mmCIF file of C-alpha atoms in Angstrom:
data_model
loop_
_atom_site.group_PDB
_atom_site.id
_atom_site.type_symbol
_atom_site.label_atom_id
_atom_site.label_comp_id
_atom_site.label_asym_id
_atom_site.label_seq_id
_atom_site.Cartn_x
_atom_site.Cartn_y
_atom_site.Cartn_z
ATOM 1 C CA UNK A 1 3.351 14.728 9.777
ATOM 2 C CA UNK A 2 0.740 16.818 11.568
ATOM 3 C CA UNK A 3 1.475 17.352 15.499
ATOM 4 C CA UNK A 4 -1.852 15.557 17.244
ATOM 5 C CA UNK A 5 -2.668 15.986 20.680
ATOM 6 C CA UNK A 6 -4.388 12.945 22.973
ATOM 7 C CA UNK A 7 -8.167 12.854 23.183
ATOM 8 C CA UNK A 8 -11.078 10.630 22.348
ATOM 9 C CA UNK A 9 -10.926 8.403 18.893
ATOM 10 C CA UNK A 10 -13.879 6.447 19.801
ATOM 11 C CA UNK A 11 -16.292 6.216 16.944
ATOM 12 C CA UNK A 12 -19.649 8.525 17.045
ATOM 13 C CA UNK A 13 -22.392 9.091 15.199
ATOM 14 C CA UNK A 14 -23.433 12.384 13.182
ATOM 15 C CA UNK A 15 -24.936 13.922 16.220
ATOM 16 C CA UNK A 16 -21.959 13.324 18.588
ATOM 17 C CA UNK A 17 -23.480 10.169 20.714
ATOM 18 C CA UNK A 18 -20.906 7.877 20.742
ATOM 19 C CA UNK A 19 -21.249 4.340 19.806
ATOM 20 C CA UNK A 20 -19.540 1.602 21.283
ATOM 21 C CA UNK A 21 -19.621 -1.845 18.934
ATOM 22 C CA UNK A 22 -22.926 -1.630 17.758
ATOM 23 C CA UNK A 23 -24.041 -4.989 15.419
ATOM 24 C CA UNK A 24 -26.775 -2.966 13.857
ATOM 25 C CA UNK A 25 -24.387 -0.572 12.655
ATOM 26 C CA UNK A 26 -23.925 -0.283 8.884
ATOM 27 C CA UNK A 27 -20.146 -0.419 8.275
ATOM 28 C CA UNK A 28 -18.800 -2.572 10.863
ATOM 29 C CA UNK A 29 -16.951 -1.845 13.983
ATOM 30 C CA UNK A 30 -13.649 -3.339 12.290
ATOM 31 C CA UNK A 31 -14.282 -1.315 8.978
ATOM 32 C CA UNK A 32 -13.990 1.879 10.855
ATOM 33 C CA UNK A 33 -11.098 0.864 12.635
ATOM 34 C CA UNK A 34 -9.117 0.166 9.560
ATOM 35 C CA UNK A 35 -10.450 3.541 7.671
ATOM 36 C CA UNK A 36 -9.438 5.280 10.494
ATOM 37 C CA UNK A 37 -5.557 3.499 10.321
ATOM 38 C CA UNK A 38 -5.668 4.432 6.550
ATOM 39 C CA UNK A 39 -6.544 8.108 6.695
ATOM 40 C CA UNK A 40 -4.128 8.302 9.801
ATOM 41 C CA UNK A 41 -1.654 6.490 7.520
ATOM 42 C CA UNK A 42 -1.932 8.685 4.578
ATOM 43 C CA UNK A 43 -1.540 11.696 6.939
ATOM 44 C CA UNK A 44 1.933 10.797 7.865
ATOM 45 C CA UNK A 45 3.231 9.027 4.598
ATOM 46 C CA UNK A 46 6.285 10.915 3.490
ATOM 47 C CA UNK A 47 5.230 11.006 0.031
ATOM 48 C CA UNK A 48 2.012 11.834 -1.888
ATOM 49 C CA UNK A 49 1.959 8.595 -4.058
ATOM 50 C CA UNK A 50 1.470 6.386 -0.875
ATOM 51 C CA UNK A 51 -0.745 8.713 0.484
ATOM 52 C CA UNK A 52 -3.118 8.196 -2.618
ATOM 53 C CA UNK A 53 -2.920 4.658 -2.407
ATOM 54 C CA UNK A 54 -3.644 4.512 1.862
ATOM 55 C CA UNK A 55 -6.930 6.773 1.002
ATOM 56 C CA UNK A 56 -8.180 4.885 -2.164
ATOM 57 C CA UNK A 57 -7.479 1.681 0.137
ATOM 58 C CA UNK A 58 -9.592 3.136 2.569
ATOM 59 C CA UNK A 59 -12.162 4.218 0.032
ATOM 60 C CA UNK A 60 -12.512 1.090 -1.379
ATOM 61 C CA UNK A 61 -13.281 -0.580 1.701
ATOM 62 C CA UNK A 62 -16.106 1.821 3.001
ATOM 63 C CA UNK A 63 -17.530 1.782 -0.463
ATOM 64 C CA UNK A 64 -18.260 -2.138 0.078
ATOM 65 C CA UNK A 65 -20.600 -1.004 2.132
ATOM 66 C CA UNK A 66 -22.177 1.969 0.122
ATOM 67 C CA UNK A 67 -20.105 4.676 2.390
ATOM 68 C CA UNK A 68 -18.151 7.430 1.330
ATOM 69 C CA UNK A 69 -15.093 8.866 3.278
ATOM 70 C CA UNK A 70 -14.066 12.154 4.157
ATOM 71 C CA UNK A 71 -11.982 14.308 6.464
ATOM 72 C CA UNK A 72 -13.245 17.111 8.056
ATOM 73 C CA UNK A 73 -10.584 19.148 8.409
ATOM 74 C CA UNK A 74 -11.938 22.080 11.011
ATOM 75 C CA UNK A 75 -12.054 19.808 13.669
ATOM 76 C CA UNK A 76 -10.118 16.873 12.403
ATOM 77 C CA UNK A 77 -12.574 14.253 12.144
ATOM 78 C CA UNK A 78 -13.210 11.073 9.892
ATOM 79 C CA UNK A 79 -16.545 11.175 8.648
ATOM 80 C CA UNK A 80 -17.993 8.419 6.655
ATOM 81 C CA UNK A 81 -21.457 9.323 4.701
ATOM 82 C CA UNK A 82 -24.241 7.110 3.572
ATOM 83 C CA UNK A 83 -23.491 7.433 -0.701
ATOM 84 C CA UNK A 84 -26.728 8.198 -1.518
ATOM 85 C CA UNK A 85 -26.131 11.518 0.425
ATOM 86 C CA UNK A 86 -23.142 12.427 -1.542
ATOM 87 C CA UNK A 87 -23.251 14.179 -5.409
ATOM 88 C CA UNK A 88 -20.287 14.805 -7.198
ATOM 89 C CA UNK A 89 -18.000 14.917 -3.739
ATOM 90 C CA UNK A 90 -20.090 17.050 -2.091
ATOM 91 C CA UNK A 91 -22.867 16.126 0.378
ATOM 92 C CA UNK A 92 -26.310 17.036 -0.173
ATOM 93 C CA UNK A 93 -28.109 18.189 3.118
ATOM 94 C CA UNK A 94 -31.752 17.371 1.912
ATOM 95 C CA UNK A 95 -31.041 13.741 1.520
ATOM 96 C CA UNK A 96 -29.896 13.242 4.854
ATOM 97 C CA UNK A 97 -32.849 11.333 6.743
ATOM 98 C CA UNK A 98 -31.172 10.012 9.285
ATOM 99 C CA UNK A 99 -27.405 11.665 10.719
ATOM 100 C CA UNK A 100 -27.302 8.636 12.999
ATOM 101 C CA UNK A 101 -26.444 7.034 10.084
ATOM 102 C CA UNK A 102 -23.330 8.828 9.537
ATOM 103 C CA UNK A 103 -20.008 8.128 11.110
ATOM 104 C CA UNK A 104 -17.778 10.354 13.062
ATOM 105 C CA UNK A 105 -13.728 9.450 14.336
ATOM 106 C CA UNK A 106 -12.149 12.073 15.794
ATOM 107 C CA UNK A 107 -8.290 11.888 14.635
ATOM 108 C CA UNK A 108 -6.774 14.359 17.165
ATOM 109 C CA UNK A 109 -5.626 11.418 19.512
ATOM 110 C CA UNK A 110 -2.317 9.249 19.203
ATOM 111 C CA UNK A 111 -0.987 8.472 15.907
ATOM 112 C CA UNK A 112 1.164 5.780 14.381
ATOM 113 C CA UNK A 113 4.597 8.406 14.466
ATOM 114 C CA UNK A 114 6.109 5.892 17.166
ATOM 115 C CA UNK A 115 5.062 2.939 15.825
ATOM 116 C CA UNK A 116 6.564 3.415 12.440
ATOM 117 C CA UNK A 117 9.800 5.130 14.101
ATOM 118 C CA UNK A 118 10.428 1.497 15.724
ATOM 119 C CA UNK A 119 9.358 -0.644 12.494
ATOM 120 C CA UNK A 120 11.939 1.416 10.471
ATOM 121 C CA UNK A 121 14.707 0.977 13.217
ATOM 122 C CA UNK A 122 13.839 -2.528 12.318
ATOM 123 C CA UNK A 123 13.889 -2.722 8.855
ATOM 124 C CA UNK A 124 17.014 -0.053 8.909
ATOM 125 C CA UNK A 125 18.816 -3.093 11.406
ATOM 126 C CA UNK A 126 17.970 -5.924 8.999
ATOM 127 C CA UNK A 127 19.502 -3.930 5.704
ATOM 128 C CA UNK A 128 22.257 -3.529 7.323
ATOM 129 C CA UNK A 129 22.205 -7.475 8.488
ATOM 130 C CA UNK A 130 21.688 -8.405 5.025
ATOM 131 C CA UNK A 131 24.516 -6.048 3.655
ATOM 132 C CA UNK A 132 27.212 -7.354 6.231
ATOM 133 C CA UNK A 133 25.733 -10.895 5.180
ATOM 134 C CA UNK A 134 25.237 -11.231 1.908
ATOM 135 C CA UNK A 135 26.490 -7.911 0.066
ATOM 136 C CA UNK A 136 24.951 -4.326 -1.482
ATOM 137 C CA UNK A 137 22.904 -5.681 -3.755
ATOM 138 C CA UNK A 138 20.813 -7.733 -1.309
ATOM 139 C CA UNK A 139 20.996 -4.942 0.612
ATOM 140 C CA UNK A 140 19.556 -2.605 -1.487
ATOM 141 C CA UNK A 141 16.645 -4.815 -2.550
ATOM 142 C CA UNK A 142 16.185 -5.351 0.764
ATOM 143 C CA UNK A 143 15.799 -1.675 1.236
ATOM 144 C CA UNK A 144 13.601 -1.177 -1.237
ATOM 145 C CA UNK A 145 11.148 -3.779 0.190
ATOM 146 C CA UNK A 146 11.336 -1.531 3.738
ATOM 147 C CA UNK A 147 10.536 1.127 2.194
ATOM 148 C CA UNK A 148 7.078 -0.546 0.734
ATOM 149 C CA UNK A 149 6.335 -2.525 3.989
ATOM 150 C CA UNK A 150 6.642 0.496 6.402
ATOM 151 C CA UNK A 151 4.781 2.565 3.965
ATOM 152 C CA UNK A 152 2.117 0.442 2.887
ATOM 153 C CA UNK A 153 1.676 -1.623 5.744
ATOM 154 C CA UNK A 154 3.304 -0.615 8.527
ATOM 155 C CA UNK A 155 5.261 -3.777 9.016
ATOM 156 C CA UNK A 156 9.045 -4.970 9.477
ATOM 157 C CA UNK A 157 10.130 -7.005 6.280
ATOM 158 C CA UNK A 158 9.772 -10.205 8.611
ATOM 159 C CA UNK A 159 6.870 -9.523 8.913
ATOM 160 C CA UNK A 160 5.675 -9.463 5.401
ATOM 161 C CA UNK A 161 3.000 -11.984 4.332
ATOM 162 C CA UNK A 162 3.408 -14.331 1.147
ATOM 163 C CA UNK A 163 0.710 -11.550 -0.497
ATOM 164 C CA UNK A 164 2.529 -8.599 0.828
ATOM 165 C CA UNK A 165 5.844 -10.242 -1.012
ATOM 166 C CA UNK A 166 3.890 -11.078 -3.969
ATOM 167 C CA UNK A 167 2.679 -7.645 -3.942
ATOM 168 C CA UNK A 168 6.097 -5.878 -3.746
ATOM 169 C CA UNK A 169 7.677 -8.604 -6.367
ATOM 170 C CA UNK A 170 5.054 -8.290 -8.969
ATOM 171 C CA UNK A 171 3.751 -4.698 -8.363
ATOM 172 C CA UNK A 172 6.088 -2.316 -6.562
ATOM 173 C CA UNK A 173 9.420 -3.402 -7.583
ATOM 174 C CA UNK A 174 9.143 -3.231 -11.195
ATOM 175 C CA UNK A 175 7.965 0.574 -10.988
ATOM 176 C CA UNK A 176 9.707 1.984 -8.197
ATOM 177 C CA UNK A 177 12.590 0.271 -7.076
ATOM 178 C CA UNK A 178 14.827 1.130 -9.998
ATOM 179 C CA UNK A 179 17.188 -1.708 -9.487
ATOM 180 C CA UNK A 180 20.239 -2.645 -11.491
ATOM 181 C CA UNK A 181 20.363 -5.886 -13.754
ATOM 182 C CA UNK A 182 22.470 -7.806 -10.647
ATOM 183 C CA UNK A 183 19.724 -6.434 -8.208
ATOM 184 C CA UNK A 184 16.114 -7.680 -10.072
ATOM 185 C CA UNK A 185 18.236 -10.910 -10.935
ATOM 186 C CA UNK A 186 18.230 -11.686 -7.116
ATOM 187 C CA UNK A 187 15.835 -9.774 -6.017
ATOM 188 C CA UNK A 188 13.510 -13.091 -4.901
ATOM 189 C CA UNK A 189 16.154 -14.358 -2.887
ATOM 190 C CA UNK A 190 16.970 -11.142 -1.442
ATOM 191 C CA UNK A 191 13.006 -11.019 -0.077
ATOM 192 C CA UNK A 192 13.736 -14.248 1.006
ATOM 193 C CA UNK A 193 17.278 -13.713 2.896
ATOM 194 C CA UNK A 194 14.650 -10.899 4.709
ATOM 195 C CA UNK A 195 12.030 -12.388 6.358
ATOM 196 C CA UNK A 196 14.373 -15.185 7.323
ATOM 197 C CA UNK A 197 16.419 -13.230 9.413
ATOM 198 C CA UNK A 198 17.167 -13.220 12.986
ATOM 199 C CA UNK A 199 18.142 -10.181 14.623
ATOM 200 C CA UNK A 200 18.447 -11.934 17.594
ATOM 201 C CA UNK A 201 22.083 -13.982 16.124
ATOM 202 C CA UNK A 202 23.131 -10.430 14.510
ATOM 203 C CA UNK A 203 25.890 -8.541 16.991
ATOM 204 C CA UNK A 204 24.903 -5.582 18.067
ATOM 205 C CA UNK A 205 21.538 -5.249 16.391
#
């Protein structure tokens, strides 16, 4: 995880006026927000595989709206580009008519090293609820969906929407969790047994 120092993430344009929630705007206040917590998010993930996915998650989104994402990396900065100003990954200068069109976040300000820190004391307290409860194999299913909710989302297991568990059940499980035959027999009621529990009524936790 890069070290980050405080300063201004407010969004700008090209020329370095910022711009504070402006409806004219072509990607959306909220779109920015969320490619910024991707391409913060793939800076910190542990492992190059969720990286990929945070920045083709943000990709995706900014390309709904015929933008193109990139990181600057001598100053630090987010900067989204009109497509039609972009050729084979590289932006063309003459086609840029307007650089108010273009998007700048700075990313040297806080990051999400805390906030994940606390969601995997979380998830690390509810494994180990769910192993003193209901055995290692619960456990360890359990662990594995962790390990795809702080990654992908940034969430505790209880926090996990009916998608999110879909997601992990159908998607991430069968190709990365590696369970034994006991483990992907139970492995719905171990999701379950999850987001149903109470740290609150668990000593200690």
């Amino acid at each position: 995880m890069a070290e980050r120092s405080d300063g201004d993430t407010g969004r700008h344009s090209a020329d370095g006026e910022r711009s504070e929630g402006d409806g004219d705007a072509e990607v959306p206040d909220d779109v920015v927000e969320e490619a910024e917590r991707l391409t913060r998010l793939a800076d910190e993930a542990a492992v190059e595989d969720a990286a990929e996915a945070y920045r083709d998650r943000r990709d995706d989104l900014v390309a709904d709206h015929d933008f193109t994402a990139r990181v600057r990396d001598e100053d630090d900065t987010l900067v989204l580009y009109p497509e039609e100003w972009v050729e084979d990954g590289t932006v063309q200068f003459d086609r840029i008519d307007d650089t108010d069109r273009a998007v700048e976040v700075s990313l040297s300000g806080p990051d999400h090293g805390a906030e994940w820190d606390a969601i995997e004391e979380r998830n690390e307290a509810i494994v180990d609820a769910i192993e003193a409860a209901h055995g290692p194999d619960h456990a360890a299913n359990v662990r594995a969906f962790a390990d795809f909710m702080g990654n992908h989302y940034l969430k505790a297991v209880d926090d996990a929407t009916r998608d999110e568990r879909e997601e992990f059940l159908t998607e991430y499980y069968p190709r990365n969790a590696w369970p034994s035959k006991k483990q992907e027999s139970i492995v719905a009621e171990s999701v379950r047994l999850a987001t149903e529990t109470d740290l609150d009524d668990v000593p200690g936790a």
